[in-house]
Amino acid sequence: HLKLNMHLAICRCGLLQLQNLVDPKILYSKYHSEALGKVWQSHNIKFFNFSKKYLGNNVLEIGGTKEKPYHKTIKMKNLKEWFFIDPSIKKKDALNLKKKYKKKVKFFKTLVDNFSNKINFTPDTLVMSHSLEHFFYPVELLKKLFLDYSSINKVIISIPNIEKYIDNKQTNSLNFEHT
């Protein structure tokens, strides 16, 4: 069991931030987020209804390997492949999705930073649902993905409204995962 202290600091820009970030290899070594409840259920249904309008034929999803309502889009006839990259995927979740959706689904249990564009896959759509806020350098990550996969022409991203979390005094606005 890993325990870490959260040291807060105010940066030159005036924002309150975590002073020391946890190495993602440690933080995401085990699956630890079920994302349950009415709010998540509502989000996932809205994300499904939105994303199904824009998905291409080959989807690259960062995170999200616990089955969500929007994964129903994998059954769409025009969809050829859906690749998941997730460092903390549970083997049983991966097998369940693979069994349900057959050959259309592939998984890579790794940090996206370690993922290589050398595989035989040409995604046209990038999907990220509540994962972008987990990266130390999200802009650089997106630039790298677009450089590695110039075939991506659609991006579907959902991120939390951290400002709203703070207004509502929700403690998950500042934690080891939301950088």
JSON list of C-alpha atoms in Angstrom, two decimals, residues 93-176:
[
{"chain": "A", "resi": 93, "resn": "ASP", "atom": "CA", "xyz": [-12.03, -6.10, -18.24]},
{"chain": "A", "resi": 94, "resn": "ALA", "atom": "CA", "xyz": [-9.89, -6.35, -21.37]},
{"chain": "A", "resi": 95, "resn": "LEU", "atom": "CA", "xyz": [-11.02, -9.94, -21.98]},
{"chain": "A", "resi": 96, "resn": "ASN", "atom": "CA", "xyz": [-14.68, -9.01, -21.44]},
{"chain": "A", "resi": 97, "resn": "LEU", "atom": "CA", "xyz": [-14.50, -6.20, -23.98]},
{"chain": "A", "resi": 98, "resn": "LYS", "atom": "CA", "xyz": [-12.56, -8.34, -26.44]},
{"chain": "A", "resi": 99, "resn": "LYS", "atom": "CA", "xyz": [-15.09, -11.19, -26.09]},
{"chain": "A", "resi": 100, "resn": "LYS", "atom": "CA", "xyz": [-18.05, -8.85, -26.50]},
{"chain": "A", "resi": 101, "resn": "TYR", "atom": "CA", "xyz": [-16.70, -6.93, -29.50]},
{"chain": "A", "resi": 102, "resn": "LYS", "atom": "CA", "xyz": [-14.57, -9.65, -31.13]},
{"chain": "A", "resi": 103, "resn": "LYS", "atom": "CA", "xyz": [-11.60, -8.63, -33.25]},
{"chain": "A", "resi": 104, "resn": "LYS", "atom": "CA", "xyz": [-12.48, -4.96, -33.36]},
{"chain": "A", "resi": 105, "resn": "VAL", "atom": "CA", "xyz": [-10.85, -4.31, -29.96]},
{"chain": "A", "resi": 106, "resn": "LYS", "atom": "CA", "xyz": [-7.13, -4.30, -29.11]},
{"chain": "A", "resi": 107, "resn": "PHE", "atom": "CA", "xyz": [-5.40, -3.32, -25.88]},
{"chain": "A", "resi": 108, "resn": "PHE", "atom": "CA", "xyz": [-2.02, -2.02, -24.89]},
{"chain": "A", "resi": 109, "resn": "LYS", "atom": "CA", "xyz": [-1.29, -2.04, -21.17]},
{"chain": "A", "resi": 110, "resn": "THR", "atom": "CA", "xyz": [1.23, 0.78, -21.07]},
{"chain": "A", "resi": 111, "resn": "LEU", "atom": "CA", "xyz": [1.59, 4.47, -20.42]},
{"chain": "A", "resi": 112, "resn": "VAL", "atom": "CA", "xyz": [0.78, 6.43, -23.55]},
{"chain": "A", "resi": 113, "resn": "ASP", "atom": "CA", "xyz": [4.30, 7.91, -23.38]},
{"chain": "A", "resi": 114, "resn": "ASN", "atom": "CA", "xyz": [5.66, 4.40, -24.02]},
{"chain": "A", "resi": 115, "resn": "PHE", "atom": "CA", "xyz": [3.30, 3.67, -26.85]},
{"chain": "A", "resi": 116, "resn": "SER", "atom": "CA", "xyz": [4.89, 3.52, -30.25]},
{"chain": "A", "resi": 117, "resn": "ASN", "atom": "CA", "xyz": [3.50, 4.51, -33.61]},
{"chain": "A", "resi": 118, "resn": "LYS", "atom": "CA", "xyz": [5.32, 1.53, -35.09]},
{"chain": "A", "resi": 119, "resn": "ILE", "atom": "CA", "xyz": [2.28, -0.74, -34.81]},
{"chain": "A", "resi": 120, "resn": "ASN", "atom": "CA", "xyz": [0.18, -1.41, -37.87]},
{"chain": "A", "resi": 121, "resn": "PHE", "atom": "CA", "xyz": [-2.67, 0.94, -37.03]},
{"chain": "A", "resi": 122, "resn": "THR", "atom": "CA", "xyz": [-3.86, 4.15, -38.64]},
{"chain": "A", "resi": 123, "resn": "PRO", "atom": "CA", "xyz": [-6.37, 5.85, -36.35]},
{"chain": "A", "resi": 124, "resn": "ASP", "atom": "CA", "xyz": [-8.66, 8.51, -37.72]},
{"chain": "A", "resi": 125, "resn": "THR", "atom": "CA", "xyz": [-10.28, 9.32, -34.34]},
{"chain": "A", "resi": 126, "resn": "LEU", "atom": "CA", "xyz": [-8.77, 10.05, -30.93]},
{"chain": "A", "resi": 127, "resn": "VAL", "atom": "CA", "xyz": [-11.04, 9.52, -27.89]},
{"chain": "A", "resi": 128, "resn": "MET", "atom": "CA", "xyz": [-10.21, 10.62, -24.34]},
{"chain": "A", "resi": 129, "resn": "SER", "atom": "CA", "xyz": [-12.87, 10.63, -21.65]},
{"chain": "A", "resi": 130, "resn": "HIS", "atom": "CA", "xyz": [-11.57, 12.08, -18.39]},
{"chain": "A", "resi": 131, "resn": "SER", "atom": "CA", "xyz": [-7.97, 11.17, -19.07]},
{"chain": "A", "resi": 132, "resn": "LEU", "atom": "CA", "xyz": [-6.34, 14.34, -20.49]},
{"chain": "A", "resi": 133, "resn": "GLU", "atom": "CA", "xyz": [-6.28, 15.96, -17.03]},
{"chain": "A", "resi": 134, "resn": "HIS", "atom": "CA", "xyz": [-4.09, 13.09, -15.80]},
{"chain": "A", "resi": 135, "resn": "PHE", "atom": "CA", "xyz": [-1.09, 14.03, -17.93]},
{"chain": "A", "resi": 136, "resn": "PHE", "atom": "CA", "xyz": [1.71, 16.27, -16.70]},
{"chain": "A", "resi": 137, "resn": "TYR", "atom": "CA", "xyz": [2.10, 17.88, -20.12]},
{"chain": "A", "resi": 138, "resn": "PRO", "atom": "CA", "xyz": [-1.21, 17.51, -21.99]},
{"chain": "A", "resi": 139, "resn": "VAL", "atom": "CA", "xyz": [-0.38, 19.89, -24.85]},
{"chain": "A", "resi": 140, "resn": "GLU", "atom": "CA", "xyz": [2.88, 18.06, -25.56]},
{"chain": "A", "resi": 141, "resn": "LEU", "atom": "CA", "xyz": [1.03, 14.73, -25.40]},
{"chain": "A", "resi": 142, "resn": "LEU", "atom": "CA", "xyz": [-1.50, 15.86, -28.00]},
{"chain": "A", "resi": 143, "resn": "LYS", "atom": "CA", "xyz": [1.25, 17.25, -30.24]},
{"chain": "A", "resi": 144, "resn": "LYS", "atom": "CA", "xyz": [3.10, 13.91, -30.06]},
{"chain": "A", "resi": 145, "resn": "LEU", "atom": "CA", "xyz": [-0.06, 11.94, -30.85]},
{"chain": "A", "resi": 146, "resn": "PHE", "atom": "CA", "xyz": [-0.81, 14.14, -33.86]},
{"chain": "A", "resi": 147, "resn": "LEU", "atom": "CA", "xyz": [2.79, 13.86, -35.02]},
{"chain": "A", "resi": 148, "resn": "ASP", "atom": "CA", "xyz": [2.87, 10.07, -34.59]},
{"chain": "A", "resi": 149, "resn": "TYR", "atom": "CA", "xyz": [-0.62, 9.63, -36.04]},
{"chain": "A", "resi": 150, "resn": "SER", "atom": "CA", "xyz": [-1.10, 12.27, -38.71]},
{"chain": "A", "resi": 151, "resn": "SER", "atom": "CA", "xyz": [-4.12, 10.25, -39.84]},
{"chain": "A", "resi": 152, "resn": "ILE", "atom": "CA", "xyz": [-6.14, 11.51, -36.84]},
{"chain": "A", "resi": 153, "resn": "ASN", "atom": "CA", "xyz": [-8.72, 13.94, -38.16]},
{"chain": "A", "resi": 154, "resn": "LYS", "atom": "CA", "xyz": [-11.31, 13.76, -35.36]},
{"chain": "A", "resi": 155, "resn": "VAL", "atom": "CA", "xyz": [-10.77, 14.33, -31.65]},
{"chain": "A", "resi": 156, "resn": "ILE", "atom": "CA", "xyz": [-13.43, 13.62, -29.03]},
{"chain": "A", "resi": 157, "resn": "ILE", "atom": "CA", "xyz": [-12.36, 14.69, -25.54]},
{"chain": "A", "resi": 158, "resn": "SER", "atom": "CA", "xyz": [-14.24, 15.06, -22.29]},
{"chain": "A", "resi": 159, "resn": "ILE", "atom": "CA", "xyz": [-12.53, 16.74, -19.35]},
{"chain": "A", "resi": 160, "resn": "PRO", "atom": "CA", "xyz": [-13.78, 17.63, -15.88]},
{"chain": "A", "resi": 161, "resn": "ASN", "atom": "CA", "xyz": [-14.73, 21.19, -15.06]},
{"chain": "A", "resi": 162, "resn": "ILE", "atom": "CA", "xyz": [-12.16, 21.63, -12.28]},
{"chain": "A", "resi": 163, "resn": "GLU", "atom": "CA", "xyz": [-13.27, 25.22, -11.69]},
{"chain": "A", "resi": 164, "resn": "LYS", "atom": "CA", "xyz": [-16.78, 23.95, -10.94]},
{"chain": "A", "resi": 165, "resn": "TYR", "atom": "CA", "xyz": [-15.31, 21.34, -8.58]},
{"chain": "A", "resi": 166, "resn": "ILE", "atom": "CA", "xyz": [-13.58, 24.13, -6.69]},
{"chain": "A", "resi": 167, "resn": "ASP", "atom": "CA", "xyz": [-16.72, 26.30, -6.61]},
{"chain": "A", "resi": 168, "resn": "ASN", "atom": "CA", "xyz": [-18.63, 23.30, -5.19]},
{"chain": "A", "resi": 169, "resn": "LYS", "atom": "CA", "xyz": [-15.83, 22.68, -2.65]},
{"chain": "A", "resi": 170, "resn": "GLN", "atom": "CA", "xyz": [-15.24, 19.19, -4.02]},
{"chain": "A", "resi": 171, "resn": "THR", "atom": "CA", "xyz": [-11.96, 17.79, -2.76]},
{"chain": "A", "resi": 172, "resn": "ASN", "atom": "CA", "xyz": [-11.13, 15.87, -5.93]},
{"chain": "A", "resi": 173, "resn": "SER", "atom": "CA", "xyz": [-10.27, 19.11, -7.72]},
{"chain": "A", "resi": 174, "resn": "LEU", "atom": "CA", "xyz": [-6.69, 18.91, -6.47]},
{"chain": "A", "resi": 175, "resn": "ASN", "atom": "CA", "xyz": [-5.18, 15.47, -6.14]},
{"chain": "A", "resi": 176, "resn": "PHE", "atom": "CA", "xyz": [-2.32, 13.28, -7.33]}
]
